[in-house]
N, CA and C of each residue as an Amber inpcrd file, in Angstrom:
protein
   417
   0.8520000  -1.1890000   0.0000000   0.0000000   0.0000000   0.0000000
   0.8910000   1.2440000   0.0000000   0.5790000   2.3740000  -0.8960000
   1.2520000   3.6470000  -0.8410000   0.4020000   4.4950000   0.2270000
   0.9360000   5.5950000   0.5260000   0.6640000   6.6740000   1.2210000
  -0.2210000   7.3540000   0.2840000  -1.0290000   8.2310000   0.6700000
  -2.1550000   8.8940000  -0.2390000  -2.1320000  10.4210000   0.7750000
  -2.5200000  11.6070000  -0.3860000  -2.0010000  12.6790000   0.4970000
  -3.9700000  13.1700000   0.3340000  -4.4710000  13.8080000   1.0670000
  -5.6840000  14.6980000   1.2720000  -4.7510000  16.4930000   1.0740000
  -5.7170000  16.7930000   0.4730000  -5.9750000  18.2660000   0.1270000
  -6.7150000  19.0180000   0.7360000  -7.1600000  20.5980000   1.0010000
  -8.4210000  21.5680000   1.3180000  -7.2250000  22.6730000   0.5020000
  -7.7880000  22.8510000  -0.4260000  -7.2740000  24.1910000  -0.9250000
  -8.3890000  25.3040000  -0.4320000  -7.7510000  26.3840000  -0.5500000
  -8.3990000  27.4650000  -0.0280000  -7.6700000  28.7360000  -0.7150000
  -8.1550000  29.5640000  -0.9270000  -7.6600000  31.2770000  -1.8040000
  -5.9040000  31.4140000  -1.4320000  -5.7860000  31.3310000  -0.0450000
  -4.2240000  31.2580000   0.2430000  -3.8010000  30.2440000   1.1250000
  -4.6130000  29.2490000   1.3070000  -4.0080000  27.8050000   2.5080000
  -4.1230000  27.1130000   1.6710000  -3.4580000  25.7630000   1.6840000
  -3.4970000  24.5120000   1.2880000  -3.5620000  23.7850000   2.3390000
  -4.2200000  23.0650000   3.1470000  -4.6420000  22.5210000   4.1760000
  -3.6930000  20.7690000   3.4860000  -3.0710000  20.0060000   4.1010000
  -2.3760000  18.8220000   3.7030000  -2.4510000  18.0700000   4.5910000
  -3.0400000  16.6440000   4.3600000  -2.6490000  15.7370000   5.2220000
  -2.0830000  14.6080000   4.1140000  -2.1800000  13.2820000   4.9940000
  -1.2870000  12.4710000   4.6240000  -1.7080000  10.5370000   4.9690000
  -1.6580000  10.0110000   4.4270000  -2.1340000   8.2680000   5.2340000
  -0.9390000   7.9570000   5.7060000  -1.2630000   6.9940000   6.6830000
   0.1800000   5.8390000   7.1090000  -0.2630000   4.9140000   5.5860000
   1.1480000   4.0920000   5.8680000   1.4580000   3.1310000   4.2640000
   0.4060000   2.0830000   4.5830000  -0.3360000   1.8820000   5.4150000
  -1.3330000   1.0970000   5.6290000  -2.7080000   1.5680000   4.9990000
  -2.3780000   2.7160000   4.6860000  -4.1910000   3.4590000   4.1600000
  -5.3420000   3.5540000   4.6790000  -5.1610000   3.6070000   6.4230000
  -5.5510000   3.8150000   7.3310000  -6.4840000   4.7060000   7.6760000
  -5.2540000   5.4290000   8.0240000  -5.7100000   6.5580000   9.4100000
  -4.9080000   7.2890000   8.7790000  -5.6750000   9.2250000   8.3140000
  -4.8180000  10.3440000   8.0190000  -4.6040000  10.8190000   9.0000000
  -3.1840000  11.6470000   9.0360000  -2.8040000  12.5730000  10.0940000
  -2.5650000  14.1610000   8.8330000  -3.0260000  15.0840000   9.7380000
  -2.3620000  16.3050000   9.2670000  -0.6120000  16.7310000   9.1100000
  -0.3330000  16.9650000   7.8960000   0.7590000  17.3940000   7.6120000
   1.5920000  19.2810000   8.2930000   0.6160000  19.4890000   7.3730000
   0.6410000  21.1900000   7.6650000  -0.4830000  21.8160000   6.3150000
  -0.1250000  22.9930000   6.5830000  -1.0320000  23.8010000   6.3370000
  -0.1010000  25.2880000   5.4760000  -0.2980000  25.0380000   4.3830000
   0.6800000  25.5300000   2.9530000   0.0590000  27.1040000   2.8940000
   0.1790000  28.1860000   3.6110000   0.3280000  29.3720000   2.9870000
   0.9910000  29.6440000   1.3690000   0.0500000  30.6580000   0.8980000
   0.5160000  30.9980000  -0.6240000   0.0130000  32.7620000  -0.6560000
   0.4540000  33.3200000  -1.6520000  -0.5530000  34.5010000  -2.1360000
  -1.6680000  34.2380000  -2.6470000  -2.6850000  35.1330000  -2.4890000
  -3.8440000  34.9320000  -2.7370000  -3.9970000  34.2520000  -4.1570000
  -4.6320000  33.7440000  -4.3370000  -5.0060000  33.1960000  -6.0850000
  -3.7570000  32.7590000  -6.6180000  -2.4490000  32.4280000  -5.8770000
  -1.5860000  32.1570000  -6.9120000  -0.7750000  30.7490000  -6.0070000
  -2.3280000  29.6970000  -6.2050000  -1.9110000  28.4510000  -5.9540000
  -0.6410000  27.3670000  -6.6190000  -0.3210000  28.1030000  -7.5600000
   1.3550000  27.2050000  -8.1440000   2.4640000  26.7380000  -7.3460000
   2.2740000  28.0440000  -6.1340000   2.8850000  27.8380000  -5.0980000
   2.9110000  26.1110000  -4.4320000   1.7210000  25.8250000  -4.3360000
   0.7690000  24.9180000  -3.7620000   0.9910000  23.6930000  -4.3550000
   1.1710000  23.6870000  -5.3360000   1.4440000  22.4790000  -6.4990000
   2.9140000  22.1690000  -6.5640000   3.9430000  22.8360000  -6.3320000
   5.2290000  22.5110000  -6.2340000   5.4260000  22.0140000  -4.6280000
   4.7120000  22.3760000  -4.2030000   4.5980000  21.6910000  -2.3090000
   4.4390000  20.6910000  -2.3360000   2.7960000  20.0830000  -3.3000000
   2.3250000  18.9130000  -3.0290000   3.3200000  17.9100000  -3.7440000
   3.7910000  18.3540000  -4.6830000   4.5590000  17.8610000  -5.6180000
   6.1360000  17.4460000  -5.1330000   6.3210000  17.9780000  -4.2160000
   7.4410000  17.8370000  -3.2210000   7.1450000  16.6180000  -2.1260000
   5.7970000  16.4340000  -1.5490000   5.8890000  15.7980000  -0.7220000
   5.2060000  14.2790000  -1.6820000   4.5860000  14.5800000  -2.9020000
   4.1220000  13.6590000  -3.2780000   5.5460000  12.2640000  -3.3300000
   6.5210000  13.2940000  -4.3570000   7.9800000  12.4520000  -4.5110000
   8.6600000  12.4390000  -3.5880000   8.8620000  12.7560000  -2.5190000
   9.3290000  12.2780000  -1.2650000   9.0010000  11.0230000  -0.9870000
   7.3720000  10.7900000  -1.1210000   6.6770000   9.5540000   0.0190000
   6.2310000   8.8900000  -1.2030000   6.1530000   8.7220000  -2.2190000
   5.9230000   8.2390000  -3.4630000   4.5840000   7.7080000  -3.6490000
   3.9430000   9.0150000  -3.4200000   2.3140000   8.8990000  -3.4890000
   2.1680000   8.9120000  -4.9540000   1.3630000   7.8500000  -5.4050000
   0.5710000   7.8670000  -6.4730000  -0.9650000   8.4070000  -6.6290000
  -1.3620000   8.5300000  -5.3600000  -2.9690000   8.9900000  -5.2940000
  -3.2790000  10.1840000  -4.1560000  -4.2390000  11.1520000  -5.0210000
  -4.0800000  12.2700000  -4.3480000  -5.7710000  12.5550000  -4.0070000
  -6.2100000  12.9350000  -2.6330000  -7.3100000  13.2690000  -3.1320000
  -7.7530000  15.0440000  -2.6870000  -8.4690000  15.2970000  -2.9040000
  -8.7270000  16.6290000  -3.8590000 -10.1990000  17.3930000  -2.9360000
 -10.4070000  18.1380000  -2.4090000 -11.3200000  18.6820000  -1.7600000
 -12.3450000  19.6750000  -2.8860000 -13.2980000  19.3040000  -3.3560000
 -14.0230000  19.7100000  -4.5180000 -15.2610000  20.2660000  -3.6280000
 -15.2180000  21.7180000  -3.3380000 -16.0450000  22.8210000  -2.6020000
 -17.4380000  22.7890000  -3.3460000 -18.5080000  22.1340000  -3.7040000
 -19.6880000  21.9090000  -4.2600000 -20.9900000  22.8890000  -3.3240000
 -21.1770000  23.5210000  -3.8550000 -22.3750000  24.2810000  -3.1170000
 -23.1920000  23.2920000  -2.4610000 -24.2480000  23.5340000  -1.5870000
 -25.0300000  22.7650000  -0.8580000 -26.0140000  22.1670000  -1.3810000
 -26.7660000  22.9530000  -2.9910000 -27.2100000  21.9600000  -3.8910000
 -26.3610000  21.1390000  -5.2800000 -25.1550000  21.0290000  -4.7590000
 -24.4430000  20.5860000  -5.7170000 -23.9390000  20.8970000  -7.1460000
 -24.4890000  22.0370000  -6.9300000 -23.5420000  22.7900000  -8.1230000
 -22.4260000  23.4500000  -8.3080000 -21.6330000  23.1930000  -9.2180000
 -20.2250000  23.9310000  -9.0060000 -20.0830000  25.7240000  -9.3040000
 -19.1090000  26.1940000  -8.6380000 -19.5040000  27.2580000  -8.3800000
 -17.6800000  27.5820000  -8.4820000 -17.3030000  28.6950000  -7.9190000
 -16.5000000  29.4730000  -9.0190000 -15.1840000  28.7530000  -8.1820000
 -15.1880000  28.3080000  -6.4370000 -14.6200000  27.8890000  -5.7750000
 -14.0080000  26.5980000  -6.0820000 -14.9830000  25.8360000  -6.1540000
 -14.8830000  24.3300000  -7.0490000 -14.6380000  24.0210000  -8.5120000
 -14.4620000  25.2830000  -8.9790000 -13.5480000  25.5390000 -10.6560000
 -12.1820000  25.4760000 -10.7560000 -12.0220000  26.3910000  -9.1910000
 -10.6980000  26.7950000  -9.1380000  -9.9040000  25.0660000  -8.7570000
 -10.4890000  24.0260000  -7.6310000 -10.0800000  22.8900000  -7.4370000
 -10.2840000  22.4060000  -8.4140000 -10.7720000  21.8130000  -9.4060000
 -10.9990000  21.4670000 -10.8030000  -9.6250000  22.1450000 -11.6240000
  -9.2540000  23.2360000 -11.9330000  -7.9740000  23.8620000 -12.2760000
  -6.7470000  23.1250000 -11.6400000  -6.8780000  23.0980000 -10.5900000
  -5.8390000  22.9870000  -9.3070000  -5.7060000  21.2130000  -9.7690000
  -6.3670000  20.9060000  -9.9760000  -6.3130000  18.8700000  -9.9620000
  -5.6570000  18.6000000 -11.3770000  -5.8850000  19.3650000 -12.7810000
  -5.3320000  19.2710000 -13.8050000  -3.6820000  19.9680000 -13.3590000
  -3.1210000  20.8460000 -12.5440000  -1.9450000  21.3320000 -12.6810000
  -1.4440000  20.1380000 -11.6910000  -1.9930000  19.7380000 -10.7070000
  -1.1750000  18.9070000  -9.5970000  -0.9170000  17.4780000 -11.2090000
  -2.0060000  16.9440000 -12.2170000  -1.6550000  16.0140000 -12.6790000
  -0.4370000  16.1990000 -13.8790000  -0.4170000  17.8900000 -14.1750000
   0.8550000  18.0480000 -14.8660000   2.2120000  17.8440000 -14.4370000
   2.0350000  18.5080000 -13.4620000   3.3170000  18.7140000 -11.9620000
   3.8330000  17.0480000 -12.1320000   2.7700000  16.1190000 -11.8830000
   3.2540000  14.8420000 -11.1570000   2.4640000  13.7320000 -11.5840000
   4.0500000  12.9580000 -12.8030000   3.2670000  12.1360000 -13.9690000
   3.3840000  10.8500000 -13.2480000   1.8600000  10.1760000 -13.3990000
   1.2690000   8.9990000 -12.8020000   0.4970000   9.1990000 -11.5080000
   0.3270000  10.6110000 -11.3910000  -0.2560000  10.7420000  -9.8540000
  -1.8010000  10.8080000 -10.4920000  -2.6100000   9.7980000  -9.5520000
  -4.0470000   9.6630000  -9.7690000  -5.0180000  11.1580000  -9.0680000
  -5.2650000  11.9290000  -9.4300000  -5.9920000  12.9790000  -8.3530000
  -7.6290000  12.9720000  -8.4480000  -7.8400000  12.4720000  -7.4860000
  -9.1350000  12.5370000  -7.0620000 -10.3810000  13.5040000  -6.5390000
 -11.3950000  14.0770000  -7.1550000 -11.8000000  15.2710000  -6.5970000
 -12.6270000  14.3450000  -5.1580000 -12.9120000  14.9730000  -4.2410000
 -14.0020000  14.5740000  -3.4860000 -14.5700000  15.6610000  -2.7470000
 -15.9140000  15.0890000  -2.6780000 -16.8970000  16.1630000  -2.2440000
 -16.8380000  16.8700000  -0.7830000 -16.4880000  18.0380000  -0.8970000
 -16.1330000  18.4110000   0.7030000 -17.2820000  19.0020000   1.6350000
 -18.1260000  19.0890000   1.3850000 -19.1540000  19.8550000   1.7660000
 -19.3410000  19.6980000   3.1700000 -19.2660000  20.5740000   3.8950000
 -18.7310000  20.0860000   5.5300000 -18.2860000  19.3060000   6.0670000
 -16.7120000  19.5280000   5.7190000 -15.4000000  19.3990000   5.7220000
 -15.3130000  20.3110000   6.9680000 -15.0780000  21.3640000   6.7010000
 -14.9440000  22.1520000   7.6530000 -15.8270000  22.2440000   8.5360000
 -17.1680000  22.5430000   8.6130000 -17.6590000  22.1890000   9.8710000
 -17.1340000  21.0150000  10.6400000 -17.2490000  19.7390000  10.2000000
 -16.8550000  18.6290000  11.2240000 -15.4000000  18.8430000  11.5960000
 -14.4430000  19.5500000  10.8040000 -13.2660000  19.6740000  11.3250000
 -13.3260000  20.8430000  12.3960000 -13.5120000  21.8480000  12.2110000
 -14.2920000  23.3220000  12.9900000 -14.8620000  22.2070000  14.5050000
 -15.9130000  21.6950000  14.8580000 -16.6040000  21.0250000  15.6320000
 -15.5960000  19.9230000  16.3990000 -14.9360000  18.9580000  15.5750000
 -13.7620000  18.4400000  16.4460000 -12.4110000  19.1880000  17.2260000
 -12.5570000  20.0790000  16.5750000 -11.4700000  21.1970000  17.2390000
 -11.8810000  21.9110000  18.7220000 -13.2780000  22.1430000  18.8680000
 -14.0170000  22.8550000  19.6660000 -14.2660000  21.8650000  20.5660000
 -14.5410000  20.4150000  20.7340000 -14.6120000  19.7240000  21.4360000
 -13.4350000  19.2330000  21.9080000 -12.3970000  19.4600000  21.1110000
 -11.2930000  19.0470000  22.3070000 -10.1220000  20.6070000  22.7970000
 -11.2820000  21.3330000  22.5760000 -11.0960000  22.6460000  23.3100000
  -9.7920000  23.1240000  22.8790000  -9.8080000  23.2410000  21.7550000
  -8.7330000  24.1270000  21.1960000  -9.2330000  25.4740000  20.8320000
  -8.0600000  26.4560000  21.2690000  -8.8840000  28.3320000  21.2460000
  -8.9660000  28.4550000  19.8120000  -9.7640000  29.4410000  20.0420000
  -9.9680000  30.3260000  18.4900000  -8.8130000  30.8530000  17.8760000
  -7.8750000  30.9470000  18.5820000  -6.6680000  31.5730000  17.4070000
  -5.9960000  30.3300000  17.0510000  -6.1610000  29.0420000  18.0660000
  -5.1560000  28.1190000  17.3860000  -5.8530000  27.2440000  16.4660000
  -7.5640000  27.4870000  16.8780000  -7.8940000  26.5100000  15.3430000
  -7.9010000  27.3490000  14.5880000  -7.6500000  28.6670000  14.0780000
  -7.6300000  29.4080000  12.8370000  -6.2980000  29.0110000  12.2050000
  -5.1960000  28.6330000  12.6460000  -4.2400000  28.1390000  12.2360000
  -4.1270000  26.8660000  11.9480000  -4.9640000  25.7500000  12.1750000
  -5.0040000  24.1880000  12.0220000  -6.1410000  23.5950000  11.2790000
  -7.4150000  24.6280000  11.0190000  -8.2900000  24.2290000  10.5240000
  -8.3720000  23.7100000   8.9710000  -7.3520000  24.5040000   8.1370000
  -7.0810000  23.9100000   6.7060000  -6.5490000  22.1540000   6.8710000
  -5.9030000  22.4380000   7.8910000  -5.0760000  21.0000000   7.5970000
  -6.0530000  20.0050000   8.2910000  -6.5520000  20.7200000   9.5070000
  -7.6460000  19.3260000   9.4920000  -8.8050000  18.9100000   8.8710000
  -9.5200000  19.9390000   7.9660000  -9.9510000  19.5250000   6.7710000
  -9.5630000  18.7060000   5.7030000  -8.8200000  18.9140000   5.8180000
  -7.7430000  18.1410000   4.6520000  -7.7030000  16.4880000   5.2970000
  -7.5800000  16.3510000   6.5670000  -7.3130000  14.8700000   7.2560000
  -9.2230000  14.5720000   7.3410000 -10.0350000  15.5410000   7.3300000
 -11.3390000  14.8810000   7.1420000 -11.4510000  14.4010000   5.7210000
 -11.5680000  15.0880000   5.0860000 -11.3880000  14.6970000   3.3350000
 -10.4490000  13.3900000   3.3700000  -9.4150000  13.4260000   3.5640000
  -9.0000000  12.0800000   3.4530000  -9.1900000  11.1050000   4.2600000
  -9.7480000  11.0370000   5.2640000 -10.3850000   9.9120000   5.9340000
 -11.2780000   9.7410000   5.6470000 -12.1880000  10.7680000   5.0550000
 -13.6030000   9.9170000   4.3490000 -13.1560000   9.3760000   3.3320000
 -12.2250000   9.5320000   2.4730000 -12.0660000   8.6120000   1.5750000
 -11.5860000   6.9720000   1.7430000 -10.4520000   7.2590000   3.3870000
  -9.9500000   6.0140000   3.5470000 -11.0440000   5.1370000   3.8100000
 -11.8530000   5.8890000   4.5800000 -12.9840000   4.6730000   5.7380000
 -13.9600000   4.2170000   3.9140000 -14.1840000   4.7770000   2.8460000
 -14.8040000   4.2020000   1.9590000 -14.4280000   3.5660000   1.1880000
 -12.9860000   3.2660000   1.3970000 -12.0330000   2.3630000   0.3360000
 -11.6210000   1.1050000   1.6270000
């Protein structure tokens, strides 16, 4: 089994987590500051840690409005999944549906009583470990 990395892109975070080689259980990596709109940044990161840990499969936080339509947010991840597959040949990228992502990550943070300034700093990345654990627990 390879390692598989989770995504939450966001305007200037890249929220990153990561599987054990078992395809388990994600843990959060970190949490990828960029300039606003100029996610390339973001893609040479993932692309760094992809060939490090020799992930072949990526999955992809696809922001879908609440009636499921894509919207200008979930264009930009759609963009973002074609450059990560240029960046990094043979990497599978997967969109998946994030649609409170962040709440349940937001809500686990608050229950194990972490302050407001320190989940404003952890919340990309633990989105990113929700997104990819819903994918693990369905595979």
């Amino acid at each position: 089994m390879e390692k598989i990395i989770g995504l939450d892109l966001g305007s200037v975070t890249c929220g990153i987590a990561m599987s054990d080689v078992l395809g388990m259980i994600a843990h959060g990596v970190e949490t990828f500051h960029f300039e606003k709109d100029q996610d390339e940044a973001a893609v040479v990161r993932v692309s760094e840690l992809a060939k490090e840990n020799n992930v072949k499969k990526i999955c992809l936080g696809l922001p879908k409005h609440m009636n499921g339509d894509i919207g200008e947010r979930a264009q930009i991840s759609i963009d973002f999944k074609a450059k990560l597959e240029a960046a990094i040949p043979g990497v599978e990228v997967i969109l998946i549906d994030e649609r409170l992502t962040t709440k349940v990550a937001q809500n686990a943070l608050i229950f194990a009583d972490v302050s407001r300034k320190k989940r404003k700093k952890v919340i990309d990345k633990m989105a990113a470990v929700t997104i990819l654990q819903g994918y693990l627990d369905s595979h």
